[in-house]
Amino acid sequence: MTQAPAGTPDTAATTEDVLTLARDQVLERGIGLTREQTLDVLRLGDDRLEPLLELAHEVRMKWCGPEVEVEGIISLKTGGCPEDCHFCSQSGLFQSPVRAAWLDIPSLVEAAKQTAKTGATEFCIVAAVRGPDERLMAQVAAGVEAIRNEVDIQVACSLGMLTQDQVDRLAAMGVHRYNHNLETARSYFPNVVTTHSWEERWNTLRMVRAAGMEVCCGGILGMGESLEQRAEFAADLAALEPDEVPLNFLNPRPGTPFGDLEVLPAADALRAVAAFRLALPRTLLRFAGGREITLGDLGARQGILGGINAVIVGNYLTTLGRPAEQDLDLLGELEMPIKALNETF
């Protein structure tokens, strides 16, 4: 799938009024951009990037406020996944260096403690699986209980596709938020995953919301999707109305089908951040994997001043992130307070 080159000149339609329209519709009235309007934003040239980021920041400040939610993640079960997500080095179907491993409960609790020390309010337990079996559900239950007994932090989970019974059990454990990414636009999904469908992921998210857990759903940009599909993905997410959208940027992993793809240009990544903010004005928009190689230190600043209001600190599941101290220092420098724990927790 081809993608429009970065920084292409504005078309007449986008040059004339897309930012003016967005200022009235999104900033003043809080109504997110449509799919077509989001595509107009994604087509803006590099000469319009600065005012676009400024507008996205204004939208974020007006509809979300200055607070930034900080989260840490850890893998309870790593590698050996039976699915063929083409971006993922944890798939057991690819010749990648990641091999299956389990984390014990004391290590999980210690990771939650270290995450809480950074000021994070959210700790996410992740497992590389199609969906949890009984062993994993028991391990998660023990881990959630141990963390809640020792650490003042909200616990989220990301365990793949769920049955209704598993959704109900996680809610009963007190899991605050469930992450299950749609990954990309519905029309592009078969180019990314063939061992399950986009609709199966959607059904899990529907059950999670009905059970009362917060929904965390995002994806990865730069997997070869077109700008039209990037706008489609933003519209898919807007229809889902998730509480949080983690935005990842492809970090090509050796041994995976996407291992040879080029890293998304920084300007394209920032344009996408702003476009997703304008499509989702009230949603928690989180910087996640790949931002280090895509944006670097300067891009991290531009993103937080361009619509982002949440970050994952520390390392990701199989790749290195920025040291937590760097992100926390940046937030302090920008005078953006870290979100406190929910009073009901």
mmCIF file of C-alpha atoms in Angstrom:
data_model
loop_
_atom_site.group_PDB
_atom_site.id
_atom_site.type_symbol
_atom_site.label_atom_id
_atom_site.label_comp_id
_atom_site.label_asym_id
_atom_site.label_seq_id
_atom_site.Cartn_x
_atom_site.Cartn_y
_atom_site.Cartn_z
ATOM 1 C CA MET A 1 0.000 0.000 0.000
ATOM 2 C CA THR A 2 1.572 3.334 -1.016
ATOM 3 C CA GLN A 3 1.578 6.395 1.153
ATOM 4 C CA ALA A 4 1.577 10.043 0.157
ATOM 5 C CA PRO A 5 5.087 11.476 0.554
ATOM 6 C CA ALA A 6 5.733 13.586 3.621
ATOM 7 C CA GLY A 7 5.345 17.307 3.246
ATOM 8 C CA THR A 8 3.423 17.265 -0.030
ATOM 9 C CA PRO A 9 1.846 20.614 -0.932
ATOM 10 C CA ASP A 10 -1.653 21.335 0.352
ATOM 11 C CA THR A 11 -4.573 20.733 -1.944
ATOM 12 C CA ALA A 12 -6.887 23.689 -2.480
ATOM 13 C CA ALA A 13 -9.481 22.206 -0.141
ATOM 14 C CA THR A 14 -7.103 21.704 2.764
ATOM 15 C CA THR A 15 -5.143 24.921 2.278
ATOM 16 C CA GLU A 16 -8.221 27.096 2.365
ATOM 17 C CA ASP A 17 -9.865 26.256 5.634
ATOM 18 C CA VAL A 18 -9.120 22.929 7.373
ATOM 19 C CA LEU A 19 -7.390 24.526 10.372
ATOM 20 C CA THR A 20 -9.988 27.292 10.551
ATOM 21 C CA LEU A 21 -12.734 24.678 10.431
ATOM 22 C CA ALA A 22 -10.990 22.591 13.102
ATOM 23 C CA ARG A 23 -10.595 25.598 15.370
ATOM 24 C CA ASP A 24 -14.327 26.247 15.287
ATOM 25 C CA GLN A 25 -15.539 22.662 15.281
ATOM 26 C CA VAL A 26 -13.055 20.992 17.633
ATOM 27 C CA LEU A 27 -11.569 23.704 19.820
ATOM 28 C CA GLU A 28 -14.675 25.834 20.288
ATOM 29 C CA ARG A 29 -17.401 23.165 20.143
ATOM 30 C CA GLY A 30 -15.581 19.973 21.130
ATOM 31 C CA ILE A 31 -16.753 18.008 18.075
ATOM 32 C CA GLY A 32 -14.055 15.707 16.643
ATOM 33 C CA LEU A 33 -13.044 15.777 13.011
ATOM 34 C CA THR A 34 -14.753 13.366 10.618
ATOM 35 C CA ARG A 35 -12.799 10.807 8.620
ATOM 36 C CA GLU A 36 -12.672 13.109 5.594
ATOM 37 C CA GLN A 37 -11.605 16.107 7.681
ATOM 38 C CA THR A 38 -8.901 14.040 9.383
ATOM 39 C CA LEU A 39 -7.575 13.063 5.971
ATOM 40 C CA ASP A 40 -7.388 16.752 5.030
ATOM 41 C CA VAL A 41 -5.256 17.350 8.123
ATOM 42 C CA LEU A 42 -2.966 14.403 7.331
ATOM 43 C CA ARG A 43 -2.412 15.883 3.871
ATOM 44 C CA LEU A 44 -1.235 19.234 5.188
ATOM 45 C CA GLY A 45 2.272 20.212 4.126
ATOM 46 C CA ASP A 46 5.241 20.637 6.433
ATOM 47 C CA ASP A 47 4.772 24.406 6.262
ATOM 48 C CA ARG A 48 1.488 23.967 8.166
ATOM 49 C CA LEU A 49 2.825 21.564 10.795
ATOM 50 C CA GLU A 50 3.628 24.171 13.449
ATOM 51 C CA PRO A 51 0.181 25.827 13.489
ATOM 52 C CA LEU A 52 -1.411 22.358 13.373
ATOM 53 C CA LEU A 53 0.502 21.252 16.484
ATOM 54 C CA GLU A 54 -0.358 24.507 18.250
ATOM 55 C CA LEU A 55 -4.059 23.978 17.557
ATOM 56 C CA ALA A 56 -3.903 20.356 18.738
ATOM 57 C CA HIS A 57 -2.268 21.516 21.963
ATOM 58 C CA GLU A 58 -4.994 24.109 22.505
ATOM 59 C CA VAL A 59 -7.618 21.399 21.997
ATOM 60 C CA ARG A 60 -5.889 19.092 24.459
ATOM 61 C CA MET A 61 -5.610 21.855 27.096
ATOM 62 C CA LYS A 62 -9.236 22.942 26.712
ATOM 63 C CA TRP A 63 -10.928 19.540 26.654
ATOM 64 C CA CYS A 64 -8.479 17.421 28.718
ATOM 65 C CA GLY A 65 -6.564 19.907 30.863
ATOM 66 C CA PRO A 66 -2.837 20.105 31.601
ATOM 67 C CA GLU A 67 -2.463 16.832 33.524
ATOM 68 C CA VAL A 68 -0.434 13.991 31.997
ATOM 69 C CA GLU A 69 -1.119 10.357 32.926
ATOM 70 C CA VAL A 70 2.028 8.294 33.416
ATOM 71 C CA GLU A 71 1.990 4.501 33.009
ATOM 72 C CA GLY A 72 4.461 1.645 33.250
ATOM 73 C CA ILE A 73 4.024 -1.727 31.542
ATOM 74 C CA ILE A 74 5.509 -5.168 32.083
ATOM 75 C CA SER A 75 5.194 -8.511 30.359
ATOM 76 C CA LEU A 76 3.905 -11.338 32.549
ATOM 77 C CA LYS A 77 4.228 -13.835 29.700
ATOM 78 C CA THR A 78 6.699 -12.976 26.933
ATOM 79 C CA GLY A 79 7.111 -14.546 23.498
ATOM 80 C CA GLY A 80 5.734 -17.746 22.021
ATOM 81 C CA CYS A 81 2.491 -16.154 20.848
ATOM 82 C CA PRO A 82 0.598 -18.235 18.236
ATOM 83 C CA GLU A 83 -0.646 -15.184 16.296
ATOM 84 C CA ASP A 84 1.100 -13.695 13.244
ATOM 85 C CA CYS A 85 0.925 -9.933 13.918
ATOM 86 C CA HIS A 86 3.520 -8.864 11.357
ATOM 87 C CA PHE A 87 5.050 -6.145 13.536
ATOM 88 C CA CYS A 88 5.573 -8.289 16.637
ATOM 89 C CA SER A 89 8.760 -10.062 17.686
ATOM 90 C CA GLN A 90 6.797 -12.048 20.284
ATOM 91 C CA SER A 91 5.107 -14.190 17.661
ATOM 92 C CA GLY A 92 6.240 -17.798 17.823
ATOM 93 C CA LEU A 93 5.799 -18.005 14.036
ATOM 94 C CA PHE A 94 8.736 -15.705 13.160
ATOM 95 C CA GLN A 95 12.492 -16.101 13.439
ATOM 96 C CA SER A 96 12.868 -13.302 15.967
ATOM 97 C CA PRO A 97 15.223 -13.333 18.981
ATOM 98 C CA VAL A 98 12.407 -13.161 21.574
ATOM 99 C CA ARG A 99 11.711 -16.459 23.315
ATOM 100 C CA ALA A 100 8.922 -17.535 25.670
ATOM 101 C CA ALA A 101 9.300 -16.659 29.368
ATOM 102 C CA TRP A 102 7.091 -16.135 32.431
ATOM 103 C CA LEU A 103 7.497 -13.560 35.203
ATOM 104 C CA ASP A 104 6.904 -14.620 38.818
ATOM 105 C CA ILE A 105 4.569 -12.732 41.185
ATOM 106 C CA PRO A 106 7.288 -11.186 43.432
ATOM 107 C CA SER A 107 8.979 -9.753 40.330
ATOM 108 C CA LEU A 108 5.645 -8.419 39.119
ATOM 109 C CA VAL A 109 5.003 -6.676 42.444
ATOM 110 C CA GLU A 110 8.513 -5.222 42.484
ATOM 111 C CA ALA A 111 8.002 -3.847 38.955
ATOM 112 C CA ALA A 112 4.737 -2.229 40.096
ATOM 113 C CA LYS A 113 6.548 -0.649 43.073
ATOM 114 C CA GLN A 114 9.274 0.757 40.844
ATOM 115 C CA THR A 115 6.663 2.075 38.433
ATOM 116 C CA ALA A 116 4.777 3.791 41.278
ATOM 117 C CA LYS A 117 8.010 5.485 42.392
ATOM 118 C CA THR A 118 8.145 7.341 39.070
ATOM 119 C CA GLY A 119 4.800 8.955 39.872
ATOM 120 C CA ALA A 120 2.902 6.664 37.527
ATOM 121 C CA THR A 121 -0.744 6.035 38.368
ATOM 122 C CA GLU A 122 -1.214 3.064 36.042
ATOM 123 C CA PHE A 123 0.558 -0.293 35.811
ATOM 124 C CA CYS A 124 -0.323 -2.593 32.928
ATOM 125 C CA ILE A 125 0.191 -6.362 32.980
ATOM 126 C CA VAL A 126 0.706 -7.642 29.435
ATOM 127 C CA ALA A 127 0.851 -11.178 28.045
ATOM 128 C CA ALA A 128 1.830 -12.325 24.565
ATOM 129 C CA VAL A 129 -1.120 -14.616 23.848
ATOM 130 C CA ARG A 130 -4.096 -14.930 21.529
ATOM 131 C CA GLY A 131 -6.190 -14.943 24.685
ATOM 132 C CA PRO A 132 -5.643 -16.111 28.260
ATOM 133 C CA ASP A 133 -5.876 -19.769 29.279
ATOM 134 C CA GLU A 134 -6.701 -20.843 32.825
ATOM 135 C CA ARG A 135 -3.067 -20.797 33.922
ATOM 136 C CA LEU A 136 -2.659 -17.213 32.793
ATOM 137 C CA MET A 137 -5.942 -16.099 34.357
ATOM 138 C CA ALA A 138 -4.835 -17.609 37.682
ATOM 139 C CA GLN A 139 -1.449 -15.883 37.418
ATOM 140 C CA VAL A 140 -3.111 -12.560 36.660
ATOM 141 C CA ALA A 141 -5.516 -12.940 39.589
ATOM 142 C CA ALA A 142 -2.617 -13.634 41.946
ATOM 143 C CA GLY A 143 -0.618 -10.757 40.513
ATOM 144 C CA VAL A 144 -3.441 -8.229 40.707
ATOM 145 C CA GLU A 145 -4.191 -9.187 44.318
ATOM 146 C CA ALA A 146 -0.526 -8.977 45.328
ATOM 147 C CA ILE A 147 -0.079 -5.587 43.678
ATOM 148 C CA ARG A 148 -3.228 -4.141 45.209
ATOM 149 C CA ASN A 149 -2.099 -5.327 48.637
ATOM 150 C CA GLU A 150 1.297 -3.636 48.406
ATOM 151 C CA VAL A 151 1.225 -0.809 45.853
ATOM 152 C CA ASP A 152 -0.972 2.286 45.550
ATOM 153 C CA ILE A 153 -1.487 2.100 41.802
ATOM 154 C CA GLN A 154 -4.258 1.259 39.368
ATOM 155 C CA VAL A 155 -3.859 -2.049 37.534
ATOM 156 C CA ALA A 156 -4.619 -2.503 33.850
ATOM 157 C CA CYS A 157 -4.305 -5.649 31.738
ATOM 158 C CA SER A 158 -3.615 -6.540 28.113
ATOM 159 C CA LEU A 159 -4.175 -10.252 27.593
ATOM 160 C CA GLY A 160 -5.490 -10.555 24.054
ATOM 161 C CA MET A 161 -8.990 -11.572 23.049
ATOM 162 C CA LEU A 162 -11.388 -12.503 25.852
ATOM 163 C CA THR A 163 -14.493 -14.566 26.464
ATOM 164 C CA GLN A 164 -17.391 -13.065 28.385
ATOM 165 C CA ASP A 165 -16.465 -15.132 31.460
ATOM 166 C CA GLN A 166 -12.890 -13.836 31.363
ATOM 167 C CA VAL A 167 -14.094 -10.246 31.028
ATOM 168 C CA ASP A 168 -16.325 -10.702 34.071
ATOM 169 C CA ARG A 169 -13.500 -12.249 36.099
ATOM 170 C CA LEU A 170 -11.088 -9.420 35.300
ATOM 171 C CA ALA A 171 -13.705 -6.841 36.280
ATOM 172 C CA ALA A 172 -14.294 -8.703 39.556
ATOM 173 C CA MET A 173 -10.532 -8.646 40.253
ATOM 174 C CA GLY A 174 -10.643 -4.855 40.163
ATOM 175 C CA VAL A 175 -8.807 -4.409 36.853
ATOM 176 C CA HIS A 176 -9.205 -0.723 36.113
ATOM 177 C CA ARG A 177 -8.600 -0.638 32.373
ATOM 178 C CA TYR A 178 -8.212 -3.198 29.609
ATOM 179 C CA ASN A 179 -5.962 -2.675 26.594
ATOM 180 C CA HIS A 180 -6.664 -4.376 23.305
ATOM 181 C CA ASN A 181 -5.452 -2.524 20.245
ATOM 182 C CA LEU A 182 -7.244 -2.570 16.908
ATOM 183 C CA GLU A 183 -3.723 -1.850 15.533
ATOM 184 C CA THR A 184 -4.771 -0.258 12.242
ATOM 185 C CA ALA A 185 -7.728 0.558 10.014
ATOM 186 C CA ARG A 186 -10.251 -2.188 9.429
ATOM 187 C CA SER A 187 -9.496 -2.170 5.687
ATOM 188 C CA TYR A 188 -5.745 -2.625 6.266
ATOM 189 C CA PHE A 189 -5.914 -5.159 9.100
ATOM 190 C CA PRO A 190 -5.606 -8.277 6.836
ATOM 191 C CA ASN A 191 -2.219 -6.909 5.702
ATOM 192 C CA VAL A 192 -1.065 -6.925 9.336
ATOM 193 C CA VAL A 193 -2.678 -10.024 10.895
ATOM 194 C CA THR A 194 -4.127 -13.144 9.259
ATOM 195 C CA THR A 195 -4.645 -15.484 12.243
ATOM 196 C CA HIS A 196 -7.621 -13.557 13.626
ATOM 197 C CA SER A 197 -9.913 -10.767 12.501
ATOM 198 C CA TRP A 198 -10.401 -7.091 13.298
ATOM 199 C CA GLU A 199 -13.972 -7.960 14.307
ATOM 200 C CA GLU A 200 -12.742 -10.407 16.972
ATOM 201 C CA ARG A 201 -10.756 -7.612 18.573
ATOM 202 C CA TRP A 202 -13.742 -5.260 18.363
ATOM 203 C CA ASN A 203 -15.963 -7.806 20.125
ATOM 204 C CA THR A 204 -13.554 -8.043 23.067
ATOM 205 C CA LEU A 205 -13.578 -4.255 23.417
ATOM 206 C CA ARG A 206 -17.378 -4.198 23.355
ATOM 207 C CA MET A 207 -17.543 -6.718 26.206
ATOM 208 C CA VAL A 208 -14.922 -4.845 28.223
ATOM 209 C CA ARG A 209 -16.906 -1.618 28.056
ATOM 210 C CA ALA A 210 -20.159 -3.384 28.995
ATOM 211 C CA ALA A 211 -18.441 -4.869 32.068
ATOM 212 C CA GLY A 212 -17.547 -1.408 33.367
ATOM 213 C CA MET A 213 -13.790 -1.434 32.762
ATOM 214 C CA GLU A 214 -12.176 1.470 30.949
ATOM 215 C CA VAL A 215 -11.296 0.751 27.318
ATOM 216 C CA CYS A 216 -7.757 1.329 26.090
ATOM 217 C CA CYS A 217 -7.433 0.891 22.339
ATOM 218 C CA GLY A 218 -4.941 2.264 19.842
ATOM 219 C CA GLY A 219 -2.481 0.921 17.340
ATOM 220 C CA ILE A 220 0.703 1.346 15.356
ATOM 221 C CA LEU A 221 1.345 3.943 12.667
ATOM 222 C CA GLY A 222 3.846 3.447 9.866
ATOM 223 C CA MET A 223 3.073 -0.171 8.914
ATOM 224 C CA GLY A 224 2.577 0.695 5.242
ATOM 225 C CA GLU A 225 -0.970 2.022 5.559
ATOM 226 C CA SER A 226 -2.057 4.896 3.321
ATOM 227 C CA LEU A 227 -3.051 8.318 4.628
ATOM 228 C CA GLU A 228 -6.634 7.393 3.776
ATOM 229 C CA GLN A 229 -6.347 4.334 6.006
ATOM 230 C CA ARG A 230 -4.739 6.367 8.765
ATOM 231 C CA ALA A 231 -7.774 8.660 8.698
ATOM 232 C CA GLU A 232 -10.047 5.598 8.601
ATOM 233 C CA PHE A 233 -8.312 4.285 11.731
ATOM 234 C CA ALA A 234 -8.882 7.569 13.575
ATOM 235 C CA ALA A 235 -12.568 7.369 12.630
ATOM 236 C CA ASP A 236 -12.737 3.725 13.797
ATOM 237 C CA LEU A 237 -11.402 4.786 17.181
ATOM 238 C CA ALA A 238 -13.749 7.749 17.412
ATOM 239 C CA ALA A 239 -16.683 5.386 16.826
ATOM 240 C CA LEU A 240 -15.402 3.097 19.600
ATOM 241 C CA GLU A 241 -15.050 6.036 22.042
ATOM 242 C CA PRO A 242 -12.183 4.529 24.061
ATOM 243 C CA ASP A 243 -11.027 6.111 27.308
ATOM 244 C CA GLU A 244 -7.435 5.933 26.117
ATOM 245 C CA VAL A 245 -5.667 5.666 22.746
ATOM 246 C CA PRO A 246 -2.001 4.597 22.828
ATOM 247 C CA LEU A 247 -0.211 5.735 19.675
ATOM 248 C CA ASN A 248 2.713 3.536 18.697
ATOM 249 C CA PHE A 249 5.060 4.088 15.762
ATOM 250 C CA LEU A 250 6.516 1.043 14.033
ATOM 251 C CA ASN A 251 9.925 0.077 15.365
ATOM 252 C CA PRO A 252 10.865 -2.548 12.749
ATOM 253 C CA ARG A 253 11.924 -5.704 14.592
ATOM 254 C CA PRO A 254 14.418 -8.165 13.067
ATOM 255 C CA GLY A 255 12.879 -11.438 11.954
ATOM 256 C CA THR A 256 9.341 -10.093 11.552
ATOM 257 C CA PRO A 257 7.549 -9.524 8.212
ATOM 258 C CA PHE A 258 7.730 -5.759 8.856
ATOM 259 C CA GLY A 259 11.369 -5.871 9.887
ATOM 260 C CA ASP A 260 12.565 -4.126 6.721
ATOM 261 C CA LEU A 261 10.041 -1.282 6.647
ATOM 262 C CA GLU A 262 11.382 2.250 6.989
ATOM 263 C CA VAL A 263 10.770 4.241 10.138
ATOM 264 C CA LEU A 264 7.940 6.755 9.790
ATOM 265 C CA PRO A 265 9.297 10.282 9.124
ATOM 266 C CA ALA A 266 9.067 12.511 12.195
ATOM 267 C CA ALA A 267 6.895 15.120 10.468
ATOM 268 C CA ASP A 268 4.390 12.440 9.444
ATOM 269 C CA ALA A 269 4.304 11.091 12.990
ATOM 270 C CA LEU A 270 3.669 14.535 14.488
ATOM 271 C CA ARG A 271 1.006 15.280 11.869
ATOM 272 C CA ALA A 272 -0.709 12.041 12.877
ATOM 273 C CA VAL A 273 -0.536 12.892 16.588
ATOM 274 C CA ALA A 274 -2.238 16.218 15.941
ATOM 275 C CA ALA A 275 -4.806 14.674 13.588
ATOM 276 C CA PHE A 276 -5.770 12.007 16.133
ATOM 277 C CA ARG A 277 -6.122 14.679 18.812
ATOM 278 C CA LEU A 278 -8.456 16.676 16.565
ATOM 279 C CA ALA A 279 -10.478 13.525 15.817
ATOM 280 C CA LEU A 280 -10.575 12.555 19.523
ATOM 281 C CA PRO A 281 -10.612 15.836 21.467
ATOM 282 C CA ARG A 282 -11.519 14.401 24.904
ATOM 283 C CA THR A 283 -9.590 11.119 24.792
ATOM 284 C CA LEU A 284 -6.429 10.244 26.702
ATOM 285 C CA LEU A 285 -3.848 10.159 23.900
ATOM 286 C CA ARG A 286 -0.745 8.288 24.995
ATOM 287 C CA PHE A 287 2.772 8.265 23.570
ATOM 288 C CA ALA A 288 3.753 4.585 23.365
ATOM 289 C CA GLY A 289 6.295 2.437 21.534
ATOM 290 C CA GLY A 290 8.536 3.636 18.735
ATOM 291 C CA ARG A 291 8.489 7.327 19.587
ATOM 292 C CA GLU A 292 12.186 7.246 20.507
ATOM 293 C CA ILE A 293 13.428 6.211 17.070
ATOM 294 C CA THR A 294 10.698 8.079 15.194
ATOM 295 C CA LEU A 295 10.765 11.409 17.021
ATOM 296 C CA GLY A 296 13.784 11.552 19.326
ATOM 297 C CA ASP A 297 14.031 13.987 22.221
ATOM 298 C CA LEU A 298 12.825 17.033 20.269
ATOM 299 C CA GLY A 299 9.860 15.119 18.909
ATOM 300 C CA ALA A 300 8.851 14.057 22.403
ATOM 301 C CA ARG A 301 8.576 17.727 23.344
ATOM 302 C CA GLN A 302 6.694 18.579 20.148
ATOM 303 C CA GLY A 303 4.264 15.705 20.652
ATOM 304 C CA ILE A 304 3.447 16.673 24.229
ATOM 305 C CA LEU A 305 2.904 20.210 22.958
ATOM 306 C CA GLY A 306 0.910 18.846 20.013
ATOM 307 C CA GLY A 307 -1.910 16.857 21.567
ATOM 308 C CA ILE A 308 -0.372 14.100 23.717
ATOM 309 C CA ASN A 309 -1.511 13.939 27.355
ATOM 310 C CA ALA A 310 -0.209 10.559 28.545
ATOM 311 C CA VAL A 311 3.078 8.647 28.299
ATOM 312 C CA ILE A 312 4.449 5.189 28.943
ATOM 313 C CA VAL A 313 7.657 5.604 30.913
ATOM 314 C CA GLY A 314 10.622 3.249 30.885
ATOM 315 C CA ASN A 315 10.982 0.282 28.563
ATOM 316 C CA TYR A 316 8.340 -1.396 26.439
ATOM 317 C CA LEU A 317 7.725 -5.114 26.061
ATOM 318 C CA THR A 318 10.650 -5.994 23.779
ATOM 319 C CA THR A 319 12.212 -2.605 23.008
ATOM 320 C CA LEU A 320 13.955 0.088 25.006
ATOM 321 C CA GLY A 321 12.226 3.365 25.813
ATOM 322 C CA ARG A 322 13.511 6.656 27.153
ATOM 323 C CA PRO A 323 14.648 6.607 30.785
ATOM 324 C CA ALA A 324 11.648 7.507 32.965
ATOM 325 C CA GLU A 325 13.590 10.396 34.472
ATOM 326 C CA GLN A 326 13.878 12.086 31.069
ATOM 327 C CA ASP A 327 10.141 12.066 30.503
ATOM 328 C CA LEU A 328 9.409 13.221 34.061
ATOM 329 C CA ASP A 329 11.972 16.023 33.775
ATOM 330 C CA LEU A 330 10.397 17.111 30.489
ATOM 331 C CA LEU A 331 6.937 17.237 32.058
ATOM 332 C CA GLY A 332 8.327 19.332 34.891
ATOM 333 C CA GLU A 333 10.031 21.671 32.458
ATOM 334 C CA LEU A 334 6.769 22.098 30.538
ATOM 335 C CA GLU A 335 4.905 22.666 33.822
ATOM 336 C CA MET A 336 2.510 19.803 33.155
ATOM 337 C CA PRO A 337 1.414 18.052 36.349
ATOM 338 C CA ILE A 338 1.287 14.271 36.592
ATOM 339 C CA LYS A 339 -2.270 13.042 37.011
ATOM 340 C CA ALA A 340 -3.028 11.908 40.561
ATOM 341 C CA LEU A 341 -4.675 8.595 41.433
ATOM 342 C CA ASN A 342 -8.406 8.485 40.983
ATOM 343 C CA GLU A 343 -10.079 9.308 44.301
ATOM 344 C CA THR A 344 -12.299 6.247 43.999
ATOM 345 C CA PHE A 345 -9.358 3.854 43.741
#
